[in-house]
Amino acid sequence: MRTAARAMLGAIFVVSGVRVVLDPDSKVTAAKRVTDKMAPMIERVDPRLPTDARDLVRAKAASDVVAGLLLASGRLTRPAAVALAAGLVPTTFAGHPFWSYPQPQRAQHQTDFLKNLGLLGGLLLAAVDTQGKPGIGYRTSHAVDRSQRSVRRAVRTARREAKIATVTAAAARKIPG
């Protein structure tokens, strides 16, 4: 079930990402709502990073393709889901600001906005899915518990062996030799 769900979830990002990589200009106008606000922040982080809307759209689309393929293939699924979720948030606000449209456009953008929220929910589930295996927090706390038990056991064993050695040495001194 997980394999099929991941493949279905990743497929939309692969297909739409390929379309945008091939034709980034189709999304640049919508993306400018977000990229123009993010450009100064990106420049502060690293002036060598692109801040042009077209370059950012193409980079985001390429990351969607890579992360979508990773998610669909079952490799690095949790980081891939996080990357897709992080990219989906600004995309949703840039592409579907339903509150700024009149009817009937508002209804279609609201539907697309809600679909993206559904995808975001699926990605968040994929990001925390440990595939039935215990998570890092659980494994860490239980590793500490096992270590503490192991140390207590070693201390008890050492005390018992020291006691036996003491008794044996005392008995050896009493034996005439």
Tab-separated table of C-alpha atoms in Angstrom:
chain	number	residue	atom	x	y	z
A	1	MET	CA	0.000	0.000	0.000
A	2	ARG	CA	2.821	2.435	0.881
A	3	THR	CA	4.582	1.770	-2.411
A	4	ALA	CA	1.470	2.504	-4.458
A	5	ALA	CA	0.602	5.582	-2.408
A	6	ARG	CA	4.113	7.013	-2.733
A	7	ALA	CA	4.131	6.365	-6.484
A	8	MET	CA	0.778	8.118	-6.912
A	9	LEU	CA	1.838	11.037	-4.739
A	10	GLY	CA	5.209	11.441	-6.436
A	11	ALA	CA	3.783	11.160	-9.966
A	12	ILE	CA	2.031	14.525	-9.925
A	13	PHE	CA	5.266	16.284	-8.958
A	14	VAL	CA	7.279	14.479	-11.634
A	15	VAL	CA	4.785	15.207	-14.422
A	16	SER	CA	4.123	18.824	-13.485
A	17	GLY	CA	7.822	19.410	-12.786
A	18	VAL	CA	8.835	18.157	-16.231
A	19	ARG	CA	6.214	20.410	-17.853
A	20	VAL	CA	7.511	23.452	-15.991
A	21	VAL	CA	11.188	22.646	-16.658
A	22	LEU	CA	10.352	22.540	-20.370
A	23	ASP	CA	8.202	25.711	-20.242
A	24	PRO	CA	9.035	27.781	-17.139
A	25	ASP	CA	7.477	30.918	-18.620
A	26	SER	CA	4.014	29.432	-18.072
A	27	LYS	CA	4.456	29.820	-14.290
A	28	VAL	CA	6.687	32.909	-14.032
A	29	THR	CA	3.877	35.467	-13.748
A	30	ALA	CA	2.200	33.602	-10.897
A	31	ALA	CA	5.547	32.872	-9.236
A	32	LYS	CA	6.525	36.547	-9.177
A	33	ARG	CA	4.020	37.083	-6.344
A	34	VAL	CA	6.315	35.024	-4.136
A	35	THR	CA	9.744	35.283	-5.794
A	36	ASP	CA	9.785	39.084	-5.785
A	37	LYS	CA	9.275	39.036	-2.025
A	38	MET	CA	11.867	36.280	-1.506
A	39	ALA	CA	14.608	37.731	-3.752
A	40	PRO	CA	16.107	40.073	-1.095
A	41	MET	CA	16.169	37.237	1.437
A	42	ILE	CA	17.846	34.899	-1.066
A	43	GLU	CA	20.476	37.557	-1.859
A	44	ARG	CA	21.251	37.946	1.851
A	45	VAL	CA	21.719	34.173	2.214
A	46	ASP	CA	24.034	33.876	-0.793
A	47	PRO	CA	24.453	36.504	-3.503
A	48	ARG	CA	25.459	33.789	-5.990
A	49	LEU	CA	22.012	32.135	-5.843
A	50	PRO	CA	19.563	33.021	-8.606
A	51	THR	CA	16.820	35.476	-7.741
A	52	ASP	CA	15.218	35.783	-11.155
A	53	ALA	CA	11.671	34.371	-11.139
A	54	ARG	CA	12.284	32.232	-14.241
A	55	ASP	CA	15.422	30.643	-12.747
A	56	LEU	CA	13.675	30.000	-9.432
A	57	VAL	CA	10.677	28.441	-11.187
A	58	ARG	CA	12.940	26.161	-13.200
A	59	ALA	CA	15.004	25.193	-10.104
A	60	LYS	CA	11.849	24.432	-8.109
A	61	ALA	CA	10.475	22.340	-10.969
A	62	ALA	CA	13.738	20.392	-11.253
A	63	SER	CA	13.707	19.724	-7.513
A	64	ASP	CA	10.095	18.537	-7.814
A	65	VAL	CA	11.111	16.061	-10.515
A	66	VAL	CA	14.028	14.695	-8.475
A	67	ALA	CA	12.125	14.552	-5.178
A	68	GLY	CA	9.044	13.104	-6.889
A	69	LEU	CA	11.135	10.344	-8.441
A	70	LEU	CA	12.778	9.601	-5.090
A	71	LEU	CA	9.404	9.461	-3.363
A	72	ALA	CA	7.862	7.285	-6.070
A	73	SER	CA	10.837	4.913	-6.136
A	74	GLY	CA	10.898	4.460	-2.360
A	75	ARG	CA	14.391	5.930	-1.959
A	76	LEU	CA	14.973	8.681	0.605
A	77	THR	CA	11.223	8.996	0.900
A	78	ARG	CA	11.121	11.086	4.048
A	79	PRO	CA	13.578	13.788	2.894
A	80	ALA	CA	11.929	13.789	-0.539
A	81	ALA	CA	8.500	14.318	1.039
A	82	VAL	CA	9.847	17.167	3.182
A	83	ALA	CA	11.400	18.836	0.127
A	84	LEU	CA	8.171	18.517	-1.846
A	85	ALA	CA	6.106	19.832	1.066
A	86	ALA	CA	8.422	22.810	1.541
A	87	GLY	CA	8.140	23.692	-2.142
A	88	LEU	CA	4.394	23.163	-2.258
A	89	VAL	CA	3.575	25.865	0.292
A	90	PRO	CA	4.855	28.899	-1.678
A	91	THR	CA	3.624	27.337	-4.926
A	92	THR	CA	0.114	27.056	-3.523
A	93	PHE	CA	0.030	30.646	-2.325
A	94	ALA	CA	1.558	31.962	-5.556
A	95	GLY	CA	-0.539	29.872	-7.910
A	96	HIS	CA	-3.919	29.802	-6.230
A	97	PRO	CA	-4.674	32.961	-4.238
A	98	PHE	CA	-8.394	32.340	-4.574
A	99	TRP	CA	-9.219	35.226	-2.237
A	100	SER	CA	-8.015	37.718	-4.869
A	101	TYR	CA	-10.216	36.447	-7.720
A	102	PRO	CA	-13.852	37.229	-8.529
A	103	GLN	CA	-16.375	34.448	-9.108
A	104	PRO	CA	-16.320	32.068	-11.072
A	105	GLN	CA	-12.483	32.059	-11.111
A	106	ARG	CA	-12.451	32.103	-7.320
A	107	ALA	CA	-14.186	28.716	-7.084
A	108	GLN	CA	-11.657	27.023	-9.394
A	109	HIS	CA	-8.649	28.518	-7.583
A	110	GLN	CA	-10.162	27.590	-4.231
A	111	THR	CA	-10.580	24.001	-5.424
A	112	ASP	CA	-6.962	23.914	-6.639
A	113	PHE	CA	-5.798	25.476	-3.360
A	114	LEU	CA	-7.631	22.782	-1.387
A	115	LYS	CA	-6.227	20.041	-3.646
A	116	ASN	CA	-2.752	21.313	-2.891
A	117	LEU	CA	-3.573	21.240	0.820
A	118	GLY	CA	-4.581	17.592	0.360
A	119	LEU	CA	-1.262	16.888	-1.373
A	120	LEU	CA	0.515	18.680	1.469
A	121	GLY	CA	-1.254	16.424	3.973
A	122	GLY	CA	-0.146	13.342	2.048
A	123	LEU	CA	3.422	14.635	1.920
A	124	LEU	CA	3.415	15.319	5.660
A	125	LEU	CA	2.251	11.757	6.289
A	126	ALA	CA	4.999	10.460	3.989
A	127	ALA	CA	7.539	12.640	5.795
A	128	VAL	CA	6.798	11.033	9.163
A	129	ASP	CA	6.169	7.491	7.887
A	130	THR	CA	8.758	5.102	9.287
A	131	GLN	CA	7.323	2.155	7.321
A	132	GLY	CA	6.416	0.301	10.478
A	133	LYS	CA	9.907	0.634	11.939
A	134	PRO	CA	10.490	2.558	15.141
A	135	GLY	CA	11.465	6.196	14.685
A	136	ILE	CA	14.770	7.726	15.739
A	137	GLY	CA	13.380	9.098	19.006
A	138	TYR	CA	12.058	5.699	20.028
A	139	ARG	CA	15.255	3.902	19.021
A	140	THR	CA	17.431	6.437	20.821
A	141	SER	CA	15.517	6.303	24.097
A	142	HIS	CA	15.423	2.511	24.012
A	143	ALA	CA	19.131	2.306	23.184
A	144	VAL	CA	19.824	4.390	26.300
A	145	ASP	CA	17.591	2.088	28.372
A	146	ARG	CA	19.380	-0.998	27.010
A	147	SER	CA	22.760	0.568	27.753
A	148	GLN	CA	21.750	1.376	31.328
A	149	ARG	CA	20.483	-2.180	31.863
A	150	SER	CA	23.696	-3.558	30.390
A	151	VAL	CA	25.812	-1.434	32.750
A	152	ARG	CA	23.733	-2.491	35.785
A	153	ARG	CA	24.102	-6.136	34.739
A	154	ALA	CA	27.882	-5.732	34.339
A	155	VAL	CA	28.141	-4.130	37.803
A	156	ARG	CA	26.146	-6.981	39.394
A	157	THR	CA	28.300	-9.568	37.624
A	158	ALA	CA	31.518	-7.816	38.700
A	159	ARG	CA	30.327	-7.686	42.340
A	160	ARG	CA	29.350	-11.359	42.270
A	161	GLU	CA	32.711	-12.366	40.761
A	162	ALA	CA	34.590	-10.192	43.284
A	163	LYS	CA	32.676	-11.830	46.125
A	164	ILE	CA	33.450	-15.298	44.760
A	165	ALA	CA	37.115	-14.379	44.377
A	166	THR	CA	37.232	-13.046	47.941
A	167	VAL	CA	35.617	-16.202	49.333
A	168	THR	CA	37.950	-18.386	47.264
A	169	ALA	CA	41.040	-16.461	48.403
A	170	ALA	CA	39.958	-16.660	52.055
A	171	ALA	CA	39.383	-20.385	51.721
A	172	ALA	CA	42.799	-20.814	50.084
A	173	ARG	CA	44.481	-19.098	53.039
A	174	LYS	CA	42.807	-21.463	55.516
A	175	ILE	CA	43.989	-24.579	53.730
A	176	PRO	CA	47.346	-25.747	55.135
A	177	GLY	CA	49.784	-25.964	52.356
